[in-house]
């Protein structure tokens, strides 16, 4: 979505978007209204897709990918805000520019963003064999990050109280649906399709190692010096200060960074500051049931 469109969205302070369901998954109403067009999006074989559940480290991964694609050239990566550099395919502002329009206008090779669960990904991505980078983040930190993001972002529903949001997240009653189904769905898909499945926590612990994995996956070959530079420029502290990656160029009526900055904490284990003992017990019990039978495992503290 271009900056002008953010302004055109014209939400008044405290006003929020409408939501609706697509095949049981909660989505912004405008995405639902444009669903046929999104579903029929035509991917190209050389498209690269960055896919995540919201707040799992999308922006971080986008910046890493852009820096790799631009051989570690910091200035080239400052050519535009992150949401202009990477079309967000299901993000729609009615009768204006949209992620689809942005993607269709972009010369190849394109790098696109989605939060769609695996069953809602436009089929042409599978048919064309596009490479996909999926990033997953442990559920507890993901929940805390999403809660703060919904508080500061009028382009998503009001999260309600912490207690209410906690239950909504466990029930999958948030935009883009259940975290549990999302991470498991993409985990299963990686056995059939060219998907690099990464974890936020690994990226925190071994950033250079994970950046190298991404580089190899997208077929680039950069030297150690370039990799060190990318590691530095995509660290939390540097990205937080970078206006092209920290979302401060979005008008305050949409994203109010005084409520919670987009680049909030960027850490592993922050959930411990929010979960009560009772919530943690309830969460763990529910988690076991929902994640039973999968080989997918997470770490929620480093
Ligand atoms: P927190 O709210 O926990 O701080 P997304 O880009 O998918 O919306 O994810 C946003 C989350 O990733 C936020 O988490 C944000 O601070 C964190 N993040 C962004 N850039 C990061 C970086 N370079 N290193 C670590 N975390 C980062």
GROMACS .gro file of C-alpha atoms and ligand atoms in nm:
model
  329
    1UNK     CA    1   0.000   0.000   0.000
    2UNK     CA    2   0.145   0.335  -0.099
    3UNK     CA    3   0.171   0.619   0.149
    4UNK     CA    4  -0.095   0.818  -0.038
    5UNK     CA    5  -0.332   0.525   0.007
    6UNK     CA    6  -0.268   0.516   0.378
    7UNK     CA    7  -0.382   0.876   0.388
    8UNK     CA    8  -0.681   0.797   0.166
    9UNK     CA    9  -0.788   0.522   0.405
   10UNK     CA   10  -0.886   0.822   0.612
   11UNK     CA   11  -0.957   0.649   0.938
   12UNK     CA   12  -1.031   0.888   1.221
   13UNK     CA   13  -0.852   0.829   1.550
   14UNK     CA   14  -1.010   0.533   1.735
   15UNK     CA   15  -1.190   0.422   1.417
   16UNK     CA   16  -1.116   0.066   1.310
   17UNK     CA   17  -1.157  -0.140   0.992
   18UNK     CA   18  -1.434  -0.398   0.944
   19UNK     CA   19  -1.353  -0.767   0.934
   20UNK     CA   20  -1.518  -1.069   0.778
   21UNK     CA   21  -1.443  -1.435   0.704
   22UNK     CA   22  -1.287  -1.609   0.404
   23UNK     CA   23  -1.331  -1.986   0.431
   24UNK     CA   24  -1.342  -1.956   0.811
   25UNK     CA   25  -1.040  -1.726   0.838
   26UNK     CA   26  -1.091  -1.375   0.977
   27UNK     CA   27  -0.967  -1.109   0.735
   28UNK     CA   28  -1.003  -0.734   0.682
   29UNK     CA   29  -1.340  -0.685   0.511
   30UNK     CA   30  -1.176  -0.526   0.207
   31UNK     CA   31  -0.966  -0.839   0.155
   32UNK     CA   32  -1.285  -1.049   0.169
   33UNK     CA   33  -1.458  -0.822  -0.081
   34UNK     CA   34  -1.168  -0.864  -0.327
   35UNK     CA   35  -1.108  -1.229  -0.257
   36UNK     CA   36  -1.171  -1.364  -0.610
   37UNK     CA   37  -0.908  -1.132  -0.750
   38UNK     CA   38  -0.658  -1.229  -0.479
   39UNK     CA   39  -0.723  -1.601  -0.526
   40UNK     CA   40  -0.669  -1.565  -0.901
   41UNK     CA   41  -0.345  -1.370  -0.863
   42UNK     CA   42  -0.096  -1.484  -1.126
   43UNK     CA   43   0.241  -1.560  -0.974
   44UNK     CA   44   0.546  -1.586  -1.200
   45UNK     CA   45   0.808  -1.862  -1.172
   46UNK     CA   46   1.078  -1.619  -1.058
   47UNK     CA   47   0.864  -1.462  -0.785
   48UNK     CA   48   0.999  -1.503  -0.433
   49UNK     CA   49   0.737  -1.504  -0.159
   50UNK     CA   50   0.794  -1.418   0.208
   51UNK     CA   51   0.520  -1.580   0.409
   52UNK     CA   52   0.456  -1.543   0.782
   53UNK     CA   53   0.189  -1.536   1.046
   54UNK     CA   54   0.154  -1.165   1.140
   55UNK     CA   55   0.428  -1.046   1.378
   56UNK     CA   56   0.659  -1.342   1.324
   57UNK     CA   57   0.945  -1.135   1.180
   58UNK     CA   58   0.819  -1.046   0.832
   59UNK     CA   59   0.980  -0.702   0.814
   60UNK     CA   60   1.311  -0.833   0.942
   61UNK     CA   61   1.314  -1.107   0.678
   62UNK     CA   62   1.213  -0.861   0.406
   63UNK     CA   63   1.505  -0.634   0.494
   64UNK     CA   64   1.746  -0.928   0.496
   65UNK     CA   65   1.621  -1.049   0.156
   66UNK     CA   66   1.643  -0.699   0.007
   67UNK     CA   67   1.998  -0.656   0.134
   68UNK     CA   68   2.101  -0.993  -0.008
   69UNK     CA   69   1.938  -0.916  -0.342
   70UNK     CA   70   2.122  -0.581  -0.348
   71UNK     CA   71   2.459  -0.735  -0.253
   72UNK     CA   72   2.464  -0.561   0.086
   73UNK     CA   73   2.415  -0.211  -0.058
   74UNK     CA   74   2.255  -0.018   0.228
   75UNK     CA   75   2.165   0.286   0.018
   76UNK     CA   76   1.978   0.080  -0.242
   77UNK     CA   77   1.769  -0.070   0.038
   78UNK     CA   78   1.674   0.281   0.147
   79UNK     CA   79   1.509   0.352  -0.192
   80UNK     CA   80   1.157   0.326  -0.043
   81UNK     CA   81   0.970   0.218   0.272
   82UNK     CA   82   0.948  -0.156   0.321
   83UNK     CA   83   0.575  -0.169   0.233
   84UNK     CA   84   0.650  -0.018  -0.109
   85UNK     CA   85   0.948  -0.244  -0.177
   86UNK     CA   86   0.744  -0.560  -0.113
   87UNK     CA   87   0.382  -0.584  -0.231
   88UNK     CA   88   0.158  -0.744   0.033
   89UNK     CA   89  -0.066  -0.944  -0.196
   90UNK     CA   90  -0.387  -0.968   0.009
   91UNK     CA   91  -0.380  -0.612   0.144
   92UNK     CA   92  -0.653  -0.409  -0.023
   93UNK     CA   93  -0.776  -0.054   0.007
   94UNK     CA   94  -1.105  -0.042  -0.190
   95UNK     CA   95  -1.100   0.147  -0.522
   96UNK     CA   96  -0.740   0.252  -0.465
   97UNK     CA   97  -0.398   0.098  -0.499
   98UNK     CA   98  -0.363  -0.247  -0.347
   99UNK     CA   99  -0.105  -0.515  -0.290
  100UNK     CA  100  -0.227  -0.680  -0.611
  101UNK     CA  101  -0.192  -0.362  -0.816
  102UNK     CA  102   0.152  -0.301  -0.670
  103UNK     CA  103   0.258  -0.656  -0.753
  104UNK     CA  104   0.117  -0.640  -1.105
  105UNK     CA  105   0.300  -0.312  -1.170
  106UNK     CA  106   0.633  -0.441  -1.039
  107UNK     CA  107   0.898  -0.563  -1.285
  108UNK     CA  108   1.031  -0.916  -1.233
  109UNK     CA  109   1.194  -1.067  -1.042
  110UNK     CA  110   0.948  -0.970  -0.768
  111UNK     CA  111   0.958  -1.038  -0.397
  112UNK     CA  112   0.611  -1.048  -0.245
  113UNK     CA  113   0.468  -1.072   0.105
  114UNK     CA  114   0.174  -1.268   0.242
  115UNK     CA  115   0.026  -1.369   0.578
  116UNK     CA  116  -0.220  -1.614   0.423
  117UNK     CA  117  -0.255  -1.959   0.574
  118UNK     CA  118  -0.139  -2.229   0.337
  119UNK     CA  119  -0.488  -2.327   0.219
  120UNK     CA  120  -0.564  -1.969   0.113
  121UNK     CA  121  -0.246  -1.908  -0.088
  122UNK     CA  122  -0.336  -1.830  -0.450
  123UNK     CA  123  -0.277  -2.162  -0.633
  124UNK     CA  124  -0.054  -2.009  -0.901
  125UNK     CA  125   0.230  -1.987  -0.643
  126UNK     CA  126   0.226  -2.367  -0.617
  127UNK     CA  127   0.169  -2.420  -0.990
  128UNK     CA  128   0.461  -2.196  -1.087
  129UNK     CA  129   0.692  -2.356  -0.828
  130UNK     CA  130   0.778  -2.022  -0.666
  131UNK     CA  131   1.037  -2.020  -0.390
  132UNK     CA  132   0.887  -1.933  -0.054
  133UNK     CA  133   1.056  -1.826   0.270
  134UNK     CA  134   0.834  -1.898   0.570
  135UNK     CA  135   0.923  -1.756   0.912
  136UNK     CA  136   0.760  -1.887   1.229
  137UNK     CA  137   0.784  -1.739   1.580
  138UNK     CA  138   0.699  -1.908   1.907
  139UNK     CA  139   0.330  -1.864   1.988
  140UNK     CA  140   0.370  -1.681   2.318
  141UNK     CA  141   0.590  -1.402   2.185
  142UNK     CA  142   0.386  -1.394   1.865
  143UNK     CA  143   0.069  -1.339   2.070
  144UNK     CA  144   0.223  -1.056   2.274
  145UNK     CA  145   0.361  -0.885   1.965
  146UNK     CA  146   0.027  -0.915   1.778
  147UNK     CA  147  -0.163  -0.773   2.076
  148UNK     CA  148   0.056  -0.462   2.084
  149UNK     CA  149   0.040  -0.428   1.708
  150UNK     CA  150  -0.338  -0.436   1.706
  151UNK     CA  151  -0.342  -0.170   1.973
  152UNK     CA  152  -0.132   0.069   1.764
  153UNK     CA  153  -0.270  -0.015   1.417
  154UNK     CA  154  -0.613   0.117   1.315
  155UNK     CA  155  -0.596  -0.098   1.000
  156UNK     CA  156  -0.669  -0.398   1.225
  157UNK     CA  157  -0.948  -0.457   1.480
  158UNK     CA  158  -0.916  -0.323   1.834
  159UNK     CA  159  -0.768  -0.612   2.036
  160UNK     CA  160  -0.980  -0.547   2.348
  161UNK     CA  161  -0.826  -0.618   2.686
  162UNK     CA  162  -0.520  -0.837   2.728
  163UNK     CA  163  -0.740  -1.110   2.883
  164UNK     CA  164  -0.985  -1.098   2.592
  165UNK     CA  165  -0.710  -1.099   2.333
  166UNK     CA  166  -0.538  -1.394   2.499
  167UNK     CA  167  -0.854  -1.602   2.450
  168UNK     CA  168  -0.914  -1.475   2.096
  169UNK     CA  169  -0.561  -1.575   1.996
  170UNK     CA  170  -0.602  -1.924   2.138
  171UNK     CA  171  -0.934  -1.955   1.952
  172UNK     CA  172  -0.786  -1.827   1.626
  173UNK     CA  173  -1.032  -1.536   1.630
  174UNK     CA  174  -0.777  -1.289   1.497
  175UNK     CA  175  -0.699  -1.174   1.144
  176UNK     CA  176  -0.526  -1.448   0.939
  177UNK     CA  177  -0.668  -1.709   1.172
  178UNK     CA  178  -0.518  -1.962   1.408
  179UNK     CA  179  -0.143  -1.939   1.474
  180UNK     CA  180  -0.145  -2.316   1.536
  181UNK     CA  181  -0.300  -2.405   1.200
  182UNK     CA  182  -0.081  -2.151   1.021
  183UNK     CA  183   0.256  -2.279   1.140
  184UNK     CA  184   0.151  -2.645   1.101
  185UNK     CA  185   0.002  -2.592   0.756
  186UNK     CA  186   0.317  -2.435   0.620
  187UNK     CA  187   0.535  -2.692   0.799
  188UNK     CA  188   0.355  -2.971   0.614
  189UNK     CA  189   0.371  -2.785   0.282
  190UNK     CA  190   0.751  -2.762   0.299
  191UNK     CA  191   0.780  -3.134   0.221
  192UNK     CA  192   0.613  -3.083  -0.118
  193UNK     CA  193   0.717  -2.736  -0.229
  194UNK     CA  194   1.033  -2.522  -0.236
  195UNK     CA  195   0.988  -2.365   0.107
  196UNK     CA  196   1.267  -2.251   0.338
  197UNK     CA  197   1.112  -2.276   0.686
  198UNK     CA  198   1.288  -2.050   0.936
  199UNK     CA  199   1.239  -1.960   1.301
  200UNK     CA  200   1.253  -1.612   1.452
  201UNK     CA  201   1.439  -1.750   1.754
  202UNK     CA  202   1.715  -1.900   1.534
  203UNK     CA  203   1.746  -1.566   1.357
  204UNK     CA  204   1.796  -1.398   1.695
  205UNK     CA  205   2.049  -1.653   1.814
  206UNK     CA  206   2.246  -1.707   1.494
  207UNK     CA  207   2.163  -1.417   1.262
  208UNK     CA  208   2.456  -1.462   1.023
  209UNK     CA  209   2.396  -1.836   0.992
  210UNK     CA  210   2.027  -1.780   0.907
  211UNK     CA  211   2.110  -1.498   0.667
  212UNK     CA  212   2.349  -1.735   0.489
  213UNK     CA  213   2.069  -1.993   0.461
  214UNK     CA  214   1.844  -1.733   0.299
  215UNK     CA  215   2.125  -1.630   0.063
  216UNK     CA  216   2.184  -1.988  -0.047
  217UNK     CA  217   1.812  -2.053  -0.087
  218UNK     CA  218   1.768  -1.757  -0.319
  219UNK     CA  219   2.077  -1.849  -0.516
  220UNK     CA  220   2.313  -1.565  -0.427
  221UNK     CA  221   2.679  -1.587  -0.333
  222UNK     CA  222   2.804  -1.304  -0.117
  223UNK     CA  223   3.138  -1.286   0.066
  224UNK     CA  224   3.183  -1.281   0.443
  225UNK     CA  225   3.221  -0.905   0.450
  226UNK     CA  226   2.883  -0.855   0.280
  227UNK     CA  227   2.721  -1.106   0.515
  228UNK     CA  228   2.862  -0.923   0.817
  229UNK     CA  229   2.731  -0.595   0.681
  230UNK     CA  230   2.384  -0.743   0.628
  231UNK     CA  231   2.387  -0.891   0.978
  232UNK     CA  232   2.466  -0.550   1.123
  233UNK     CA  233   2.218  -0.349   0.915
  234UNK     CA  234   1.933  -0.591   0.982
  235UNK     CA  235   1.987  -0.600   1.358
  236UNK     CA  236   1.694  -0.476   1.566
  237UNK     CA  237   1.863  -0.157   1.687
  238UNK     CA  238   1.962  -0.048   1.338
  239UNK     CA  239   1.628  -0.137   1.179
  240UNK     CA  240   1.445   0.045   1.457
  241UNK     CA  241   1.629   0.364   1.363
  242UNK     CA  242   1.582   0.318   0.987
  243UNK     CA  243   1.276   0.512   0.862
  244UNK     CA  244   1.260   0.284   0.557
  245UNK     CA  245   1.205  -0.023   0.774
  246UNK     CA  246   1.040   0.100   1.095
  247UNK     CA  247   0.699   0.202   0.953
  248UNK     CA  248   0.721   0.556   1.092
  249UNK     CA  249   0.631   0.691   0.746
  250UNK     CA  250   0.276   0.559   0.787
  251UNK     CA  251   0.044   0.840   0.904
  252UNK     CA  252  -0.023   0.845   1.277
  253UNK     CA  253  -0.399   0.800   1.220
  254UNK     CA  254  -0.317   0.447   1.105
  255UNK     CA  255  -0.012   0.345   1.307
  256UNK     CA  256   0.029   0.525   1.638
  257UNK     CA  257   0.382   0.452   1.751
  258UNK     CA  258   0.318   0.638   2.077
  259UNK     CA  259   0.080   0.355   2.172
  260UNK     CA  260   0.341   0.092   2.084
  261UNK     CA  261   0.625   0.130   1.834
  262UNK     CA  262   0.623  -0.105   1.534
  263UNK     CA  263   0.980  -0.196   1.628
  264UNK     CA  264   0.877  -0.274   1.982
  265UNK     CA  265   1.123  -0.505   2.161
  266UNK     CA  266   1.248  -0.754   1.905
  267UNK     CA  267   1.330  -1.015   2.167
  268UNK     CA  268   1.260  -1.375   2.262
  269UNK     CA  269   1.081  -1.437   2.592
  270UNK     CA  270   0.899  -1.104   2.633
  271UNK     CA  271   0.581  -1.307   2.693
  272UNK     CA  272   0.707  -1.361   3.049
  273UNK     CA  273   0.630  -0.995   3.114
  274UNK     CA  274   0.262  -1.042   3.018
  275UNK     CA  275   0.143  -1.397   3.087
  276UNK     CA  276   0.011  -1.459   3.438
  277UNK     CA  277   0.098  -1.795   3.593
  278UNK     CA  278  -0.261  -1.909   3.534
  279UNK     CA  279  -0.256  -1.795   3.172
  280UNK     CA  280   0.071  -1.975   3.116
  281UNK     CA  281  -0.068  -2.300   3.252
  282UNK     CA  282  -0.384  -2.266   3.045
  283UNK     CA  283  -0.180  -2.182   2.738
  284UNK     CA  284   0.055  -2.481   2.777
  285UNK     CA  285  -0.229  -2.725   2.823
  286UNK     CA  286  -0.416  -2.594   2.520
  287UNK     CA  287  -0.091  -2.583   2.317
  288UNK     CA  288  -0.025  -2.952   2.379
  289UNK     CA  289  -0.364  -3.042   2.235
  290UNK     CA  290  -0.338  -2.817   1.934
  291UNK     CA  291   0.020  -2.916   1.848
  292UNK     CA  292  -0.020  -3.288   1.915
  293UNK     CA  293   0.123  -3.511   1.644
  294UNK     CA  294   0.338  -3.250   1.470
  295UNK     CA  295   0.717  -3.270   1.446
  296UNK     CA  296   0.728  -2.892   1.461
  297UNK     CA  297   0.892  -2.757   1.777
  298UNK     CA  298   0.959  -2.406   1.906
  299UNK     CA  299   1.171  -2.249   2.173
  300UNK     CA  300   1.014  -1.964   2.367
  301UNK     CA  301   1.318  -1.844   2.560
  302UNK     CA  302   1.685  -1.827   2.463
  303LIG     P1  303   0.795  -0.730   1.886
  303LIG     O1  304   0.658  -0.671   1.883
  303LIG     O2  305   0.803  -0.851   1.975
  303LIG     O3  306   0.901  -0.632   1.917
  303LIG     P2  307   0.637  -0.838   1.156
  303LIG     O4  308   0.742  -0.770   1.078
  303LIG     O5  309   0.606  -0.976   1.111
  303LIG     O6  310   0.519  -0.750   1.173
  303LIG     O7  311   0.698  -0.864   1.303
  303LIG     C1  312   0.723  -0.758   1.389
  303LIG     C2  313   0.802  -0.811   1.507
  303LIG     O8  314   0.935  -0.839   1.464
  303LIG     C3  315   0.811  -0.709   1.619
  303LIG     O9  316   0.826  -0.786   1.739
  303LIG     C4  317   0.940  -0.638   1.581
  303LIG    O10  318   1.000  -0.565   1.685
  303LIG     C5  319   1.026  -0.757   1.540
  303LIG     N1  320   1.140  -0.721   1.459
  303LIG     C6  321   1.144  -0.638   1.352
  303LIG     N2  322   1.269  -0.625   1.306
  303LIG     C7  323   1.347  -0.702   1.385
  303LIG     C8  324   1.488  -0.729   1.391
  303LIG     N3  325   1.571  -0.675   1.305
  303LIG     N4  326   1.530  -0.814   1.487
  303LIG     C9  327   1.446  -0.870   1.575
  303LIG     N5  328   1.313  -0.848   1.576
  303LIG    C10  329   1.264  -0.764   1.482
   0.00000   0.00000   0.00000
